[in-house]
Coordinates of C-alpha atoms in Angstrom, one line a residue:
X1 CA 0.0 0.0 0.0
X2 CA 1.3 3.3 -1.1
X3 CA 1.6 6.3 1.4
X4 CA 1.6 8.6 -1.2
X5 CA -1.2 11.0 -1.1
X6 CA -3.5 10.6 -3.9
X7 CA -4.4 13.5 -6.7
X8 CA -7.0 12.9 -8.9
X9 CA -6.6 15.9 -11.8
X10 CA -9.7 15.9 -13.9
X11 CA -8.8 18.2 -16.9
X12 CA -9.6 17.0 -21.1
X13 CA -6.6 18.2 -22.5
X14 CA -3.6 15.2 -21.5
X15 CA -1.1 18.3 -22.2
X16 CA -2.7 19.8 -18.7
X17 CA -2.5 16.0 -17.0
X18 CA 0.9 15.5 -17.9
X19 CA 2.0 19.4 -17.2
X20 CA 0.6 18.8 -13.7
X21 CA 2.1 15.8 -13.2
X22 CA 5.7 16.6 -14.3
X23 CA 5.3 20.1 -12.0
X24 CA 4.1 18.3 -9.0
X25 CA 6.7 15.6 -9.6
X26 CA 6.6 12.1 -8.5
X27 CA 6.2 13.1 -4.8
X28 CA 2.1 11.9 -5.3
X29 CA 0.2 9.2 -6.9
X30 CA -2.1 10.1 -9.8
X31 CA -5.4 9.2 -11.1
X32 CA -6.5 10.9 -14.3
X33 CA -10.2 11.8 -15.7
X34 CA -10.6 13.4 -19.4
X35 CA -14.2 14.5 -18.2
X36 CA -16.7 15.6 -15.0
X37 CA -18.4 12.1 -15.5
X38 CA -15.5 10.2 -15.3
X39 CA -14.4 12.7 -12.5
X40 CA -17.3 11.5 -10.5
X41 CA -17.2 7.6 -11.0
X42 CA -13.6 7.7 -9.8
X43 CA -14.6 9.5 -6.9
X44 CA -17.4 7.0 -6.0
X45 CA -15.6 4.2 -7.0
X46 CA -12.7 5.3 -4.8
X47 CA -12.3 6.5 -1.4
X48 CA -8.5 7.3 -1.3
X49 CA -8.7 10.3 -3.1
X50 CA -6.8 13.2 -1.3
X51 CA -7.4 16.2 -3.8
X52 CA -8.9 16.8 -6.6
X53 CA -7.8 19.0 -9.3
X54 CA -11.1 19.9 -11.0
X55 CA -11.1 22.0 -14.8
X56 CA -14.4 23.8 -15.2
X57 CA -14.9 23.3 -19.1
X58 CA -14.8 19.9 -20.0
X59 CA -17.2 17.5 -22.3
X60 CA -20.3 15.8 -21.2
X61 CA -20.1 17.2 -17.8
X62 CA -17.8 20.5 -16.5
X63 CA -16.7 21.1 -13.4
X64 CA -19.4 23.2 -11.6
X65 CA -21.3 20.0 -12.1
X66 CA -18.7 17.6 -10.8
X67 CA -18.4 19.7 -7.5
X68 CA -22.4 20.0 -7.5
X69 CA -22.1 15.9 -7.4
X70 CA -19.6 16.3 -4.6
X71 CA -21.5 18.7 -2.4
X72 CA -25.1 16.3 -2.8
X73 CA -23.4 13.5 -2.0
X74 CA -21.1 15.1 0.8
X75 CA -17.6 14.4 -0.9
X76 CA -16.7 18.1 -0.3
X77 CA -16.1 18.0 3.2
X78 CA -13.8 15.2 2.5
X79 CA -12.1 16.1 -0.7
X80 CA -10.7 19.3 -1.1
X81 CA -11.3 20.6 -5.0
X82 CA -8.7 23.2 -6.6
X83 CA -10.0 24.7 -10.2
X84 CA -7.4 24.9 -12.5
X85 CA -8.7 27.0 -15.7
X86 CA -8.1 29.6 -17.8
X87 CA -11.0 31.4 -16.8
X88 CA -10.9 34.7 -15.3
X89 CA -14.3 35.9 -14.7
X90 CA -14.5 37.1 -11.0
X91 CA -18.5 35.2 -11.3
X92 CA -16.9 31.9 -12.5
X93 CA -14.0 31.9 -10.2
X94 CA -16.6 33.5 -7.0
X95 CA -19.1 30.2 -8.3
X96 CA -16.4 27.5 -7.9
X97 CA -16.0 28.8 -4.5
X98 CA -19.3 28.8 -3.7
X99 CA -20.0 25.4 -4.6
X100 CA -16.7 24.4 -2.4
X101 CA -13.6 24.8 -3.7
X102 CA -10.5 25.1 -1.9
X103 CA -8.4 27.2 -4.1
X104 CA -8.4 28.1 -7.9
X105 CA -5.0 28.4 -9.8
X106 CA -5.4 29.9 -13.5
X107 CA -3.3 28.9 -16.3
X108 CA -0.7 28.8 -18.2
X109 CA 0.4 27.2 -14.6
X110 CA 3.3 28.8 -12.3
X111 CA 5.8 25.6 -11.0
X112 CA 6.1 27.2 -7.6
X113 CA 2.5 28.4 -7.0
X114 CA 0.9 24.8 -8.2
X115 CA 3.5 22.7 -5.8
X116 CA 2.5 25.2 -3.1
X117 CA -1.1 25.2 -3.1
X118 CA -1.3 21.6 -3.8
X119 CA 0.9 21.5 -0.6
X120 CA -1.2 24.2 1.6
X121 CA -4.6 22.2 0.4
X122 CA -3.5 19.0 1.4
X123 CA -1.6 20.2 4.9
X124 CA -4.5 21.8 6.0
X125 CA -7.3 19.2 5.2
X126 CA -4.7 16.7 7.1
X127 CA -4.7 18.6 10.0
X128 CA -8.6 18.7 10.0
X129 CA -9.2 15.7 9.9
X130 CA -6.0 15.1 12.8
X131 CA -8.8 17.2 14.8
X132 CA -12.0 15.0 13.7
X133 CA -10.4 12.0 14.9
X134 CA -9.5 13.2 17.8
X135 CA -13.1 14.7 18.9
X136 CA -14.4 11.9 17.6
X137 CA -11.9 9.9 19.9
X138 CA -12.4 11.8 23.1
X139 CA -16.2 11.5 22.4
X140 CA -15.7 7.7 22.3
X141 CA -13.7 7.8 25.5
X142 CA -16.3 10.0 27.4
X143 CA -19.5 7.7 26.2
X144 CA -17.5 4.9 26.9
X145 CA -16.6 6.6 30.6
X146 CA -20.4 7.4 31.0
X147 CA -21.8 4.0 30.3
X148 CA -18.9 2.2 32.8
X149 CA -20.6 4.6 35.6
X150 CA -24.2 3.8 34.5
X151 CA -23.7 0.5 34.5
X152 CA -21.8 0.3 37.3
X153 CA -24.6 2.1 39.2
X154 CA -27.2 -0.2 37.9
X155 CA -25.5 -3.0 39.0
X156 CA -25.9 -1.7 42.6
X157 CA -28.9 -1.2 42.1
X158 CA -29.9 -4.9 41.0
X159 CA -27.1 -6.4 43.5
X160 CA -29.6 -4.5 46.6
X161 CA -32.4 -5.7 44.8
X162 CA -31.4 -9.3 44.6
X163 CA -32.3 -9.5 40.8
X164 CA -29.8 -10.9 38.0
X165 CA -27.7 -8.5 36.1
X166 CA -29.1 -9.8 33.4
X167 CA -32.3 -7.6 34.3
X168 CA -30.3 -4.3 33.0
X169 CA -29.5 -6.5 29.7
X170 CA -33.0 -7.4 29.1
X171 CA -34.6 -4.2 29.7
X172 CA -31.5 -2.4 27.7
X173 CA -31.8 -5.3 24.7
X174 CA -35.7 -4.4 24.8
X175 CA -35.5 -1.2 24.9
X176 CA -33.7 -0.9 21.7
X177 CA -35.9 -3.4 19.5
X178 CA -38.7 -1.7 20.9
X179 CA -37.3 1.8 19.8
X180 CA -35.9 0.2 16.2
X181 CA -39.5 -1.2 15.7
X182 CA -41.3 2.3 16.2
X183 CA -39.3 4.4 13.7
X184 CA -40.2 1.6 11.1
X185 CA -43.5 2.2 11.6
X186 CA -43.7 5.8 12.2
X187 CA -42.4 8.8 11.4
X188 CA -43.6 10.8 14.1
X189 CA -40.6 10.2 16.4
X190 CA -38.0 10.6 14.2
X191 CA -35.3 8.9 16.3
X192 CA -31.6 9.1 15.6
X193 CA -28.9 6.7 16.4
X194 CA -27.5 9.1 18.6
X195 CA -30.9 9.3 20.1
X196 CA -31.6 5.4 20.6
X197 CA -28.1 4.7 22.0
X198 CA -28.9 7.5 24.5
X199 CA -31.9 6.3 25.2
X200 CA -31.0 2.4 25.7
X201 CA -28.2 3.6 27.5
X202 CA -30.1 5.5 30.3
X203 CA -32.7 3.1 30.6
X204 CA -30.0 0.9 32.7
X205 CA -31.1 3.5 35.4
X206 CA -34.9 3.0 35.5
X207 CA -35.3 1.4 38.9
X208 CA -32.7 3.9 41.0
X209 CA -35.1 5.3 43.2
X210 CA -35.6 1.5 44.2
X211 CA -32.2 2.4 46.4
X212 CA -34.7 4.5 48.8
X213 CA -37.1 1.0 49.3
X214 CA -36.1 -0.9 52.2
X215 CA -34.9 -4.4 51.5
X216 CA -37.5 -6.3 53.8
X217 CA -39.8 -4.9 51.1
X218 CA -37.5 -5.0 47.9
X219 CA -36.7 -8.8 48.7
X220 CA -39.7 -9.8 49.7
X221 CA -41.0 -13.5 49.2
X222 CA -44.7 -13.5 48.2
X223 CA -47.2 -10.6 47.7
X224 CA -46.3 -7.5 49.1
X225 CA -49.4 -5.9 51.2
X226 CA -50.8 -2.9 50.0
X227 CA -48.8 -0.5 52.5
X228 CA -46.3 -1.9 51.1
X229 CA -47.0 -1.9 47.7
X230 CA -47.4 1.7 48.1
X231 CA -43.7 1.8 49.2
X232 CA -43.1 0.1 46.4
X233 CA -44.4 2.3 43.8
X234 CA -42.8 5.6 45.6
X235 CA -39.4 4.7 43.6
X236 CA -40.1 6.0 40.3
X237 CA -41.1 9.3 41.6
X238 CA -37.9 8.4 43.9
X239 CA -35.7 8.2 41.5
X240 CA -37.1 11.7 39.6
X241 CA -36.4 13.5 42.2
X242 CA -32.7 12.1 43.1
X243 CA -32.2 13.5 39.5
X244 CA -33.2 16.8 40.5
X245 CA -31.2 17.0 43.5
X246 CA -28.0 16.3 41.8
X247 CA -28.9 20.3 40.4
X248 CA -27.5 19.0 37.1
X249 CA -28.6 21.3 33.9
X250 CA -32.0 20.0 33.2
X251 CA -32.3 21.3 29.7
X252 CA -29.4 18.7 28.8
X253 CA -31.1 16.4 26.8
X254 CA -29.2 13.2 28.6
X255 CA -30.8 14.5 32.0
X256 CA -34.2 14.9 30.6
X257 CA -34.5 11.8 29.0
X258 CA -33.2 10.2 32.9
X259 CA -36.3 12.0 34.4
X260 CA -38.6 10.6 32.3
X261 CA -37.2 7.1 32.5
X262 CA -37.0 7.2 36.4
X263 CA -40.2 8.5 36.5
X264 CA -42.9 7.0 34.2
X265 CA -41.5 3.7 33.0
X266 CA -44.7 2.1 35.1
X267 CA -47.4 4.1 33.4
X268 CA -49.5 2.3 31.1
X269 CA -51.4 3.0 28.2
X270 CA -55.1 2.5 29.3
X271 CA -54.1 5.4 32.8
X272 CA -53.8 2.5 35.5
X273 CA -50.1 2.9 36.0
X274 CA -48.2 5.0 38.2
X275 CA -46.8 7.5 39.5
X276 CA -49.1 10.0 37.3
X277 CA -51.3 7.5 36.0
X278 CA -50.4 9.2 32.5
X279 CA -53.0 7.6 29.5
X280 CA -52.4 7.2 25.4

């Protein structure tokens, strides 16, 4: 596998290619397209494309509607485009940045200003996406942080409680199909994956308020009485209100989502559940 960062120069004229290529030397690899259609299957058909370097006036499709492509089908945010035209026109060259190019160099081509942008276009998407990975690994690290503490909590929870660990599982395994199930047959909740994992994730705290239930009653053999019972059913508005007093932000959606989990994951649909006997 070749470390060589990869240039695809889409230009009709194979003068331009092989001008380009003999000024940025053999310090890249090449791919070359005569057209915009060939411009475009090479760019869906590969994914190790570092630049492009796009002509605007080429056969059966130009440039404008290669990076009109790239921009539909989000390639520009990956792909940095540099024009390369004789055109001059401050509306053509203010169009090609519009649609998302990076840089536009006119001909006949300058050595030192082609290797230089080509080198400036490429060193600055690099460090971008350096920073993208590493949000997207500290994001990792913190959900994967959070979910160690929820579960770990859970598990406390269930240890008091005497029930299997595999409770959390179940209701965590159920709570996803249940959610996968209802954006296939609805559009009214329309449910990200961000959202579900959130969502499933949480759920692993529906019972905390149970904590406040003394374990004569949690462990109980046989049917509870109904003083008891009335213990009993004090956890979920319990656990709603140990939310509360942890005076988190309770706009974050994470903590909102926690409060209605604690709090109404007894209700029923036909009103006889509880705490707020909530109904449809």
């Amino acid at each position: 596998m070749s470390l060589k960062e990869k240039i695809l120069i889409a230009d009709d004229s194979e003068m331009n290619q092989m001008l380009l290529e003999e000024i940025l030397s053999d310090k890249y690899e090449y791919v070359m397209a005569k057209d915009g259609t060939e411009a475009v299957d090479i760019l869906e058909k590969n994914d190790d494309i570092d630049l492009v370097m796009l002509d605007i006036n080429m056969p059966k499709m130009d440039g404008f509607g290669v990076l009109e492509i790239m921009n539909l089908r989000h390639w520009i945010s990956e792909v940095p485009v540099i024009i390369i035209s004789s055109e001059s026109d401050v509306d053509f060259i203010r169009r090609s940045y519009d649609l998302g190019a990076s840089d536009y160099i006119s001909r006949p081509f300058d050595l030192t200003v082609v290797r230089r942008r080509v080198e400036n276009t490429l060193m600055l998407y690099a460090r971008q996406k350096r920073l993208v990975r590493l949000v997207e690994e500290q994001v990792y690290e913190r959900e994967k942080t959070n979910n160690t503490m929820i579960n770990i909590l859970s598990h406390v929870i269930e240890y008091r409680n005497n029930e299997s660990g595999q409770h959390i599982l179940h209701v965590r395994m159920m709570t996803d199909i249940l959610l996968r199930r209802l954006i296939e047959i609805t559009d009214k909740y329309p449910l990200t994956e961000t959202d579900i994992s959130m969502i499933v994730s949480i759920s692993a705290l529906h019972d905390i308020g149970k904590i406040s239930v003394p374990k004569a009653i949690l462990n109980k053999p046989g049917k509870l009485d109904p003083e008891e019972w009335e213990i009993m059913k004090n956890h979920a508005a319990i656990g709603d209100a140990m939310l509360y007093d942890l005076g988190t932000q309770q706009a974050e959606t994470l903590m909102n989502l926690a409060h209605e989990i604690c709090r109404w994951h007894h209700e029923r649909w036909d009103g006889r559940g509880y705490p707020d006997g909530l109904k449809g």
